[in-house]
Amino acid sequence: MSVIRVVVADDQELVRAGFGMILDAQPDIEVVAEAANGQEAIEVVAAHRPDVLLLDVRMPVMDGLEAARRVCAEYPATKVIMLTTFDIDDYVYDALYAGASGFLLKDVRRDDLAHGVRLVASGEALLAPSVTKRLISEFAARRPVGPGAAVRAPARLLEQLTIREQETLRLIARGCSNAEIAAELVVSEHTVKTHVSNVLSKLQLRDRVHAVVFAYEAGAVVAGEG
């Protein structure tokens, strides 16, 4: 069994210890290190190269947002899950934009914590379709795209997608699950998985969350659409 290597970064010792105990109790997860602030988190990731980093949003020395930006840019193989006290948090929007793969509330149930780590480690995004609709729509509304927006030539990149892949991207951005996309396009879920994989590969995106962000910024969908 492949073991998922995890780092827990939180300025509260009890939170770190609690999450560490829960995750270490899983047969396929190992907590390889802890960090008490954002700077330590970067140093620990550099030393251990974990599969997943659980990163608190608010920490001293360097906050989780800046740490997420640095880790996602410098250590792209490490997937970042943000930890937050609130289900809708301004910092979470910025963290997703920086490259985080999702977020968890600190009062998460132990089974959901382990499941979330496994999900992100496998390359999925830690946002349920219903959460995606609410979270990303508000995210996009807060970030109107103008001529100077930092988008990687979206029109040109979108042209690399087939018609079916463009349709898949728009449905992902509307928060549809694979099953819902399959029903909408009248294809099998296996075919949808292939389309999703192609979209992420061609657009050089980390996961579905960033496909949603890209779709809004590229103008493939409009906030509140669908």
CSV table of C-alpha atoms in Angstrom, one decimal:
chain,number,residue,atom,x,y,z
A,1,MET,CA,0.0,0.0,0.0
A,2,SER,CA,1.3,3.4,-1.0
A,3,VAL,CA,1.6,5.7,2.1
A,4,ILE,CA,0.6,9.3,1.8
A,5,ARG,CA,3.1,11.6,3.5
A,6,VAL,CA,1.6,14.6,5.3
A,7,VAL,CA,2.8,17.7,7.0
A,8,VAL,CA,0.5,19.6,9.4
A,9,ALA,CA,1.1,23.3,9.9
A,10,ASP,CA,-0.9,25.2,12.5
A,11,ASP,CA,0.1,27.6,15.3
A,12,GLN,CA,-2.1,25.8,17.8
A,13,GLU,CA,-0.2,22.8,19.3
A,14,LEU,CA,-3.4,21.0,20.2
A,15,VAL,CA,-4.7,21.2,16.6
A,16,ARG,CA,-1.5,19.9,15.2
A,17,ALA,CA,-1.4,17.1,17.7
A,18,GLY,CA,-5.0,16.2,17.2
A,19,PHE,CA,-4.8,16.1,13.4
A,20,GLY,CA,-1.5,14.2,13.6
A,21,MET,CA,-3.0,11.5,15.8
A,22,ILE,CA,-6.0,11.0,13.6
A,23,LEU,CA,-4.0,10.8,10.4
A,24,ASP,CA,-1.2,8.6,11.9
A,25,ALA,CA,-3.9,6.1,12.9
A,26,GLN,CA,-4.7,5.5,9.2
A,27,PRO,CA,-2.8,2.6,7.6
A,28,ASP,CA,-2.1,4.6,4.5
A,29,ILE,CA,-1.2,8.0,5.9
A,30,GLU,CA,1.9,9.1,7.8
A,31,VAL,CA,2.5,12.5,9.4
A,32,VAL,CA,6.2,13.2,8.6
A,33,ALA,CA,6.5,16.6,10.3
A,34,GLU,CA,4.7,19.5,11.9
A,35,ALA,CA,5.1,23.3,11.6
A,36,ALA,CA,4.0,26.2,13.9
A,37,ASN,CA,4.0,29.0,11.3
A,38,GLY,CA,4.1,29.6,7.5
A,39,GLN,CA,7.9,29.9,7.3
A,40,GLU,CA,8.4,26.7,9.2
A,41,ALA,CA,5.9,25.0,6.9
A,42,ILE,CA,8.0,26.0,3.8
A,43,GLU,CA,11.2,24.7,5.4
A,44,VAL,CA,9.5,21.4,6.5
A,45,VAL,CA,8.1,20.9,3.0
A,46,ALA,CA,11.6,21.6,1.5
A,47,ALA,CA,13.1,19.0,3.8
A,48,HIS,CA,10.5,16.3,3.6
A,49,ARG,CA,8.7,16.8,0.2
A,50,PRO,CA,5.3,15.5,1.5
A,51,ASP,CA,2.4,14.5,-0.7
A,52,VAL,CA,0.0,16.8,1.2
A,53,LEU,CA,0.4,19.9,3.4
A,54,LEU,CA,-2.4,20.8,5.8
A,55,LEU,CA,-1.9,24.5,6.2
A,56,ASP,CA,-3.7,26.9,8.6
A,57,VAL,CA,-4.9,30.1,7.1
A,58,ARG,CA,-3.9,32.4,9.9
A,59,MET,CA,-0.4,31.9,11.5
A,60,PRO,CA,2.4,34.1,12.9
A,61,VAL,CA,5.7,34.9,11.2
A,62,MET,CA,4.2,34.1,7.7
A,63,ASP,CA,0.5,33.4,7.2
A,64,GLY,CA,-0.9,30.4,5.4
A,65,LEU,CA,-1.8,32.3,2.3
A,66,GLU,CA,1.8,33.4,1.6
A,67,ALA,CA,3.1,29.9,2.5
A,68,ALA,CA,0.6,28.4,0.1
A,69,ARG,CA,1.8,30.6,-2.7
A,70,ARG,CA,5.4,29.7,-2.0
A,71,VAL,CA,4.8,25.9,-1.6
A,72,CYS,CA,2.6,25.7,-4.7
A,73,ALA,CA,5.1,27.6,-6.8
A,74,GLU,CA,8.3,25.9,-5.5
A,75,TYR,CA,7.1,22.4,-4.7
A,76,PRO,CA,4.2,21.7,-7.1
A,77,ALA,CA,4.2,17.9,-6.2
A,78,THR,CA,3.0,18.8,-2.7
A,79,LYS,CA,-0.8,19.4,-2.7
A,80,VAL,CA,-2.0,22.0,-0.2
A,81,ILE,CA,-5.2,21.8,1.9
A,82,MET,CA,-6.1,25.0,3.7
A,83,LEU,CA,-7.4,24.8,7.3
A,84,THR,CA,-9.9,27.4,8.3
A,85,THR,CA,-12.4,28.1,11.1
A,86,PHE,CA,-15.0,29.6,8.7
A,87,ASP,CA,-16.7,27.9,5.8
A,88,ILE,CA,-16.4,31.1,3.7
A,89,ASP,CA,-13.2,32.9,4.4
A,90,ASP,CA,-11.6,35.6,2.2
A,91,TYR,CA,-8.2,34.0,2.7
A,92,VAL,CA,-9.6,30.8,1.2
A,93,TYR,CA,-10.4,32.4,-2.1
A,94,ASP,CA,-6.9,33.8,-2.3
A,95,ALA,CA,-5.4,30.4,-1.3
A,96,LEU,CA,-7.3,28.6,-4.1
A,97,TYR,CA,-6.1,31.3,-6.5
A,98,ALA,CA,-2.5,30.7,-5.3
A,99,GLY,CA,-2.8,27.0,-6.0
A,100,ALA,CA,-4.3,25.2,-3.0
A,101,SER,CA,-6.4,22.1,-3.8
A,102,GLY,CA,-9.2,22.8,-1.4
A,103,PHE,CA,-10.0,23.5,2.2
A,104,LEU,CA,-11.2,21.8,5.4
A,105,LEU,CA,-12.9,23.3,8.5
A,106,LYS,CA,-11.0,22.8,11.7
A,107,ASP,CA,-14.0,21.0,13.2
A,108,VAL,CA,-13.9,18.4,10.4
A,109,ARG,CA,-14.9,14.9,11.4
A,110,ARG,CA,-12.0,12.4,11.6
A,111,ASP,CA,-13.3,10.3,8.7
A,112,ASP,CA,-13.7,13.3,6.5
A,113,LEU,CA,-10.2,14.5,7.4
A,114,ALA,CA,-8.6,11.2,6.2
A,115,HIS,CA,-10.9,11.1,3.2
A,116,GLY,CA,-9.9,14.7,2.3
A,117,VAL,CA,-6.2,13.9,2.5
A,118,ARG,CA,-6.6,10.8,0.3
A,119,LEU,CA,-8.7,12.7,-2.2
A,120,VAL,CA,-6.2,15.5,-2.7
A,121,ALA,CA,-3.3,13.2,-2.7
A,122,SER,CA,-5.0,11.3,-5.6
A,123,GLY,CA,-5.1,14.6,-7.6
A,124,GLU,CA,-8.8,15.5,-7.0
A,125,ALA,CA,-10.0,18.8,-5.6
A,126,LEU,CA,-11.4,19.0,-2.0
A,127,LEU,CA,-14.6,20.8,-2.9
A,128,ALA,CA,-17.9,19.1,-3.3
A,129,PRO,CA,-19.9,20.2,-6.4
A,130,SER,CA,-22.4,22.1,-4.2
A,131,VAL,CA,-19.6,23.9,-2.4
A,132,THR,CA,-17.9,24.6,-5.7
A,133,LYS,CA,-21.0,26.4,-7.1
A,134,ARG,CA,-21.2,28.7,-4.0
A,135,LEU,CA,-17.5,29.2,-3.4
A,136,ILE,CA,-16.2,29.8,-6.9
A,137,SER,CA,-19.1,31.9,-8.0
A,138,GLU,CA,-18.4,34.3,-5.1
A,139,PHE,CA,-14.7,34.0,-5.8
A,140,ALA,CA,-15.2,35.0,-9.4
A,141,ALA,CA,-17.6,37.8,-8.5
A,142,ARG,CA,-14.9,39.3,-6.3
A,143,ARG,CA,-12.3,39.1,-9.0
A,144,PRO,CA,-13.6,40.8,-12.1
A,145,VAL,CA,-11.3,40.1,-15.0
A,146,GLY,CA,-9.9,43.1,-16.8
A,147,PRO,CA,-7.3,43.7,-19.6
A,148,GLY,CA,-4.5,43.6,-17.0
A,149,ALA,CA,-5.6,40.4,-15.3
A,150,ALA,CA,-2.9,37.8,-14.8
A,151,VAL,CA,-4.3,35.1,-17.1
A,152,ARG,CA,-2.1,32.9,-19.2
A,153,ALA,CA,-3.4,33.7,-22.7
A,154,PRO,CA,-6.8,32.0,-22.0
A,155,ALA,CA,-8.2,32.5,-25.5
A,156,ARG,CA,-5.3,30.7,-27.1
A,157,LEU,CA,-5.3,27.9,-24.5
A,158,LEU,CA,-9.0,27.3,-24.8
A,159,GLU,CA,-8.5,26.8,-28.6
A,160,GLN,CA,-6.5,23.7,-27.7
A,161,LEU,CA,-9.6,22.0,-26.3
A,162,THR,CA,-12.0,20.0,-28.5
A,163,ILE,CA,-15.6,21.1,-28.5
A,164,ARG,CA,-16.4,18.3,-26.0
A,165,GLU,CA,-13.6,19.3,-23.7
A,166,GLN,CA,-14.8,22.9,-23.8
A,167,GLU,CA,-18.3,21.7,-22.8
A,168,THR,CA,-16.7,19.7,-20.1
A,169,LEU,CA,-14.8,22.7,-18.8
A,170,ARG,CA,-18.0,24.8,-18.7
A,171,LEU,CA,-19.8,22.1,-16.7
A,172,ILE,CA,-17.0,21.7,-14.3
A,173,ALA,CA,-17.1,25.5,-13.7
A,174,ARG,CA,-20.9,25.2,-13.0
A,175,GLY,CA,-20.0,22.7,-10.2
A,176,CYS,CA,-21.2,19.6,-11.9
A,177,SER,CA,-20.0,16.2,-10.8
A,178,ASN,CA,-18.7,13.6,-13.3
A,179,ALA,CA,-22.1,11.9,-13.2
A,180,GLU,CA,-23.9,15.1,-13.9
A,181,ILE,CA,-21.5,15.9,-16.8
A,182,ALA,CA,-22.1,12.5,-18.2
A,183,ALA,CA,-25.8,13.0,-18.1
A,184,GLU,CA,-25.6,16.4,-19.7
A,185,LEU,CA,-23.3,15.3,-22.5
A,186,VAL,CA,-25.0,11.8,-22.8
A,187,VAL,CA,-21.7,10.0,-22.5
A,188,SER,CA,-20.3,7.5,-19.9
A,189,GLU,CA,-18.5,8.6,-16.7
A,190,HIS,CA,-15.3,7.0,-18.1
A,191,THR,CA,-15.5,9.3,-21.1
A,192,VAL,CA,-16.0,12.3,-18.8
A,193,LYS,CA,-12.9,11.3,-16.8
A,194,THR,CA,-11.0,11.2,-20.0
A,195,HIS,CA,-12.3,14.7,-21.0
A,196,VAL,CA,-11.5,16.1,-17.5
A,197,SER,CA,-8.0,14.7,-17.7
A,198,ASN,CA,-7.4,16.2,-21.1
A,199,VAL,CA,-8.7,19.6,-20.0
A,200,LEU,CA,-6.3,19.6,-17.0
A,201,SER,CA,-3.4,18.4,-19.1
A,202,LYS,CA,-3.9,20.8,-22.0
A,203,LEU,CA,-4.5,23.9,-19.8
A,204,GLN,CA,-1.7,22.8,-17.4
A,205,LEU,CA,-4.0,23.0,-14.4
A,206,ARG,CA,-3.5,21.3,-11.0
A,207,ASP,CA,-7.1,20.1,-10.5
A,208,ARG,CA,-10.8,20.8,-10.9
A,209,VAL,CA,-10.7,23.8,-8.6
A,210,HIS,CA,-8.2,25.6,-10.8
A,211,ALA,CA,-10.1,24.5,-13.9
A,212,VAL,CA,-13.1,26.4,-12.5
A,213,VAL,CA,-11.0,29.5,-11.7
A,214,PHE,CA,-9.5,29.4,-15.2
A,215,ALA,CA,-12.9,29.0,-16.8
A,216,TYR,CA,-14.2,32.2,-15.1
A,217,GLU,CA,-11.1,34.2,-15.9
A,218,ALA,CA,-11.0,33.0,-19.5
A,219,GLY,CA,-14.6,34.0,-20.0
A,220,ALA,CA,-15.8,30.5,-20.7
A,221,VAL,CA,-18.5,31.0,-18.1
A,222,VAL,CA,-19.8,34.0,-16.2
A,223,ALA,CA,-20.2,34.3,-12.4
A,224,GLY,CA,-23.7,33.2,-11.5
A,225,GLU,CA,-24.3,31.3,-14.7
A,226,GLY,CA,-26.0,28.0,-14.6
